């Protein structure tokens, strides 16, 4: 199982070193950045599962960094470490796209627990098999199963289901799904291709089994039931 990849953005060298050592011992793969601009480059380019972000940074502050990552469509979960303790600061961090925060000084054990919770919530799986109840998708063998039944998916259907299953319980917006699964720009008239493929998927993974794993969030997108429907 590959380790979850953490981008640790922290300019206090002693803390950064201690956290890096601890997280590595706890099975995370860790990259560090000590200033905001370096972190922005890494966050844009790197395939991280979670970002641990100090707010007071040289180069580019943590709040701006977070906002710029979100503006660029990077949806890696962000846990903010902040010495600021006012409610307003915490709210601005969350509003700018952070997923969670811890106030310094914090307990290392709590940090690790929060990271695991974030990774679970955002559907990061350390293996290649995604599951939602009795629905499984094996990225390595490209197999989809509902219980004991094998389900034959086209590559496009597979990619769409993989996207939904990679973040169970969360809304996947139509725009995001189109960007992820169809790697060309679709005009508005073509964008119902997503609805069409959702209906293909439902006919394969839900209807024959009397289930409803794929929910519609009206005019927003789709959400996969973490229990498999
Ligand atoms: Ca700092």
Coordinates of C-alpha atoms and ligand atoms in Angstrom, one line a residue:
X1 CA 0.0 0.0 0.0
X2 CA 1.5 3.4 -1.0
X3 CA 1.8 5.9 1.9
X4 CA -0.5 8.9 1.9
X5 CA 1.5 11.9 0.6
X6 CA 1.7 14.9 2.8
X7 CA 2.9 18.3 1.8
X8 CA 4.1 20.0 5.0
X9 CA 4.4 23.8 4.7
X10 CA 6.1 25.2 7.8
X11 CA 8.9 27.8 8.1
X12 CA 9.8 27.0 11.7
X13 CA 12.7 24.5 11.0
X14 CA 12.6 22.8 14.4
X15 CA 8.8 22.1 14.2
X16 CA 9.1 21.1 10.5
X17 CA 11.8 18.6 11.3
X18 CA 10.0 17.1 14.2
X19 CA 6.7 16.8 12.3
X20 CA 8.5 15.3 9.3
X21 CA 10.2 12.7 11.4
X22 CA 7.0 11.9 13.3
X23 CA 4.8 11.7 10.2
X24 CA 7.4 9.4 8.4
X25 CA 7.4 7.1 11.4
X26 CA 3.6 7.0 11.2
X27 CA 3.8 5.9 7.6
X28 CA 3.2 9.1 5.7
X29 CA 5.4 10.2 2.8
X30 CA 6.4 13.8 3.5
X31 CA 7.6 16.7 1.4
X32 CA 8.3 20.0 3.0
X33 CA 8.3 23.6 1.9
X34 CA 9.5 26.5 4.1
X35 CA 8.0 29.4 2.2
X36 CA 4.7 30.1 0.6
X37 CA 5.8 30.4 -3.0
X38 CA 7.8 27.1 -3.0
X39 CA 4.7 25.5 -1.4
X40 CA 2.5 27.0 -4.2
X41 CA 4.6 25.4 -6.9
X42 CA 4.7 22.1 -5.1
X43 CA 1.0 22.2 -4.3
X44 CA 0.1 22.9 -8.0
X45 CA 2.4 20.3 -9.4
X46 CA 2.5 17.5 -6.8
X47 CA 0.1 14.7 -6.3
X48 CA -0.4 15.2 -2.6
X49 CA -3.2 13.5 -0.6
X50 CA -3.2 16.3 2.0
X51 CA -1.5 19.6 2.7
X52 CA -0.5 20.7 6.3
X53 CA -0.3 24.5 6.1
X54 CA 1.2 27.0 8.5
X55 CA -0.5 30.4 8.1
X56 CA 2.4 32.8 8.9
X57 CA 4.9 32.1 6.1
X58 CA 7.5 34.1 4.2
X59 CA 6.9 34.6 0.5
X60 CA 3.2 34.0 0.4
X61 CA 0.9 33.7 3.5
X62 CA -1.0 30.5 4.1
X63 CA -4.4 32.0 3.5
X64 CA -3.4 33.4 0.2
X65 CA -1.7 30.1 -0.7
X66 CA -4.8 28.2 0.1
X67 CA -7.0 30.6 -1.9
X68 CA -4.7 30.4 -4.9
X69 CA -4.6 26.6 -4.9
X70 CA -8.4 26.5 -4.8
X71 CA -8.7 29.1 -7.6
X72 CA -6.4 26.9 -9.7
X73 CA -8.7 23.9 -9.1
X74 CA -6.4 22.1 -6.7
X75 CA -8.7 20.3 -4.3
X76 CA -6.2 18.6 -2.2
X77 CA -7.5 18.7 1.4
X78 CA -5.8 21.4 3.5
X79 CA -5.3 21.3 7.3
X80 CA -4.2 24.7 8.6
X81 CA -1.8 25.1 11.5
X82 CA -2.3 28.5 13.1
X83 CA -1.0 30.4 16.0
X84 CA -3.9 32.8 15.4
X85 CA -6.7 31.8 17.7
X86 CA -9.5 34.2 16.9
X87 CA -12.7 32.8 15.5
X88 CA -12.5 35.2 12.6
X89 CA -9.1 33.8 11.5
X90 CA -10.3 30.3 11.7
X91 CA -13.4 31.2 9.7
X92 CA -11.4 32.9 7.0
X93 CA -9.2 29.9 6.7
X94 CA -12.2 27.7 6.2
X95 CA -13.8 30.1 3.8
X96 CA -10.7 30.3 1.7
X97 CA -10.8 26.5 1.2
X98 CA -9.1 24.9 4.1
X99 CA -10.7 21.7 5.3
X100 CA -9.7 21.8 8.9
X101 CA -7.4 23.6 11.3
X102 CA -5.4 23.1 14.5
X103 CA -4.3 25.9 16.8
X104 CA -0.7 26.0 17.9
X105 CA 0.5 24.6 20.2
X106 CA -1.2 21.4 19.2
X107 CA -0.9 17.7 20.1
X108 CA 1.0 15.7 17.5
X109 CA -1.4 12.7 18.1
X110 CA -4.4 15.0 17.4
X111 CA -2.7 16.2 14.2
X112 CA -2.3 12.6 13.0
X113 CA -5.9 11.7 13.9
X114 CA -7.1 14.8 12.0
X115 CA -5.1 13.9 9.0
X116 CA -6.5 10.3 9.0
X117 CA -10.0 11.8 9.3
X118 CA -9.4 14.2 6.4
X119 CA -8.0 11.4 4.2
X120 CA -11.0 9.2 5.0
X121 CA -13.4 12.1 4.4
X122 CA -11.9 12.9 1.1
X123 CA -12.0 9.3 0.0
X124 CA -8.2 8.8 -0.4
X125 CA -7.6 5.1 -0.4
X126 CA -4.2 3.8 0.2
X127 CA -4.8 0.8 -2.0
X128 CA -6.0 0.5 -5.5
X129 CA -9.4 -0.8 -4.6
X130 CA -12.2 1.7 -4.1
X131 CA -15.2 0.5 -2.1
X132 CA -18.6 1.8 -1.3
X133 CA -20.6 -0.9 0.5
X134 CA -20.6 -4.0 -1.8
X135 CA -19.6 -1.9 -4.8
X136 CA -15.9 -2.2 -5.6
X137 CA -13.6 -0.8 -8.2
X138 CA -10.2 -2.2 -8.6
X139 CA -8.0 0.4 -10.4
X140 CA -5.2 -2.1 -11.0
X141 CA -7.2 -4.8 -12.7
X142 CA -9.9 -2.4 -14.0
X143 CA -12.6 -4.5 -12.6
X144 CA -15.9 -3.4 -11.1
X145 CA -18.0 -5.6 -8.9
X146 CA -21.3 -5.3 -7.1
X147 CA -21.1 -8.1 -4.5
X148 CA -20.1 -11.2 -6.4
X149 CA -21.3 -9.8 -9.7
X150 CA -18.8 -8.6 -12.3
X151 CA -19.8 -5.4 -14.1
X152 CA -18.5 -4.6 -17.5
X153 CA -17.7 -0.9 -17.8
X154 CA -16.4 1.0 -20.8
X155 CA -13.2 3.1 -20.0
X156 CA -15.2 6.3 -19.8
X157 CA -17.7 4.8 -17.5
X158 CA -14.9 3.4 -15.4
X159 CA -13.2 6.8 -15.1
X160 CA -16.5 8.5 -14.1
X161 CA -17.3 5.9 -11.5
X162 CA -13.7 6.1 -10.2
X163 CA -14.1 9.9 -9.8
X164 CA -17.3 9.4 -7.8
X165 CA -16.0 6.6 -5.7
X166 CA -12.8 8.5 -4.9
X167 CA -14.8 10.9 -2.8
X168 CA -17.8 9.1 -1.4
X169 CA -20.5 11.2 0.1
X170 CA -19.1 14.4 -1.5
X171 CA -20.7 16.3 -4.3
X172 CA -18.8 16.1 -7.5
X173 CA -19.7 19.1 -9.6
X174 CA -20.7 18.6 -13.2
X175 CA -17.9 20.9 -14.3
X176 CA -15.3 19.0 -12.3
X177 CA -16.5 15.7 -13.7
X178 CA -16.4 17.0 -17.3
X179 CA -12.9 18.3 -16.7
X180 CA -11.7 15.1 -15.2
X181 CA -13.3 12.5 -17.4
X182 CA -13.6 14.3 -20.7
X183 CA -10.2 15.7 -21.5
X184 CA -11.4 18.1 -24.2
X185 CA -13.5 21.2 -23.9
X186 CA -17.2 20.5 -24.3
X187 CA -19.6 23.1 -25.5
X188 CA -22.7 23.7 -23.4
X189 CA -24.8 21.6 -25.9
X190 CA -22.5 18.7 -25.5
X191 CA -22.3 18.9 -21.8
X192 CA -25.3 16.6 -21.4
X193 CA -22.8 13.8 -22.2
X194 CA -22.3 13.6 -18.4
X195 CA -26.0 13.0 -17.7
X196 CA -25.9 10.3 -20.4
X197 CA -22.9 8.5 -18.9
X198 CA -24.4 8.8 -15.4
X199 CA -27.5 7.0 -16.7
X200 CA -25.3 4.3 -18.4
X201 CA -23.6 3.8 -15.0
X202 CA -26.9 3.6 -13.1
X203 CA -28.1 1.0 -15.5
X204 CA -25.1 -1.1 -14.8
X205 CA -24.3 -0.6 -11.1
X206 CA -27.7 0.3 -9.6
X207 CA -30.8 -0.7 -11.5
X208 CA -30.1 -4.4 -11.9
X209 CA -29.5 -4.6 -8.2
X210 CA -32.4 -2.4 -7.0
X211 CA -29.9 0.1 -5.6
X212 CA -29.3 3.9 -5.9
X213 CA -25.6 4.5 -5.3
X214 CA -25.4 7.6 -7.5
X215 CA -27.5 10.5 -6.2
X216 CA -28.2 13.6 -8.2
X217 CA -27.7 17.0 -6.4
X218 CA -29.9 19.2 -8.5
X219 CA -28.2 21.6 -10.8
X220 CA -24.9 21.0 -9.0
X221 CA -23.6 17.5 -9.7
X222 CA -23.6 14.0 -8.3
X223 CA -22.8 12.2 -5.1
X224 CA -22.0 8.6 -4.5
X225 CA -23.5 7.0 -1.4
X226 CA -20.6 5.8 0.8
X227 CA -22.7 2.7 1.6
X228 CA -23.1 1.8 -2.1
X229 CA -26.8 2.8 -2.2
Ligands
LIG1 CA1 5.3 30.3 10.5

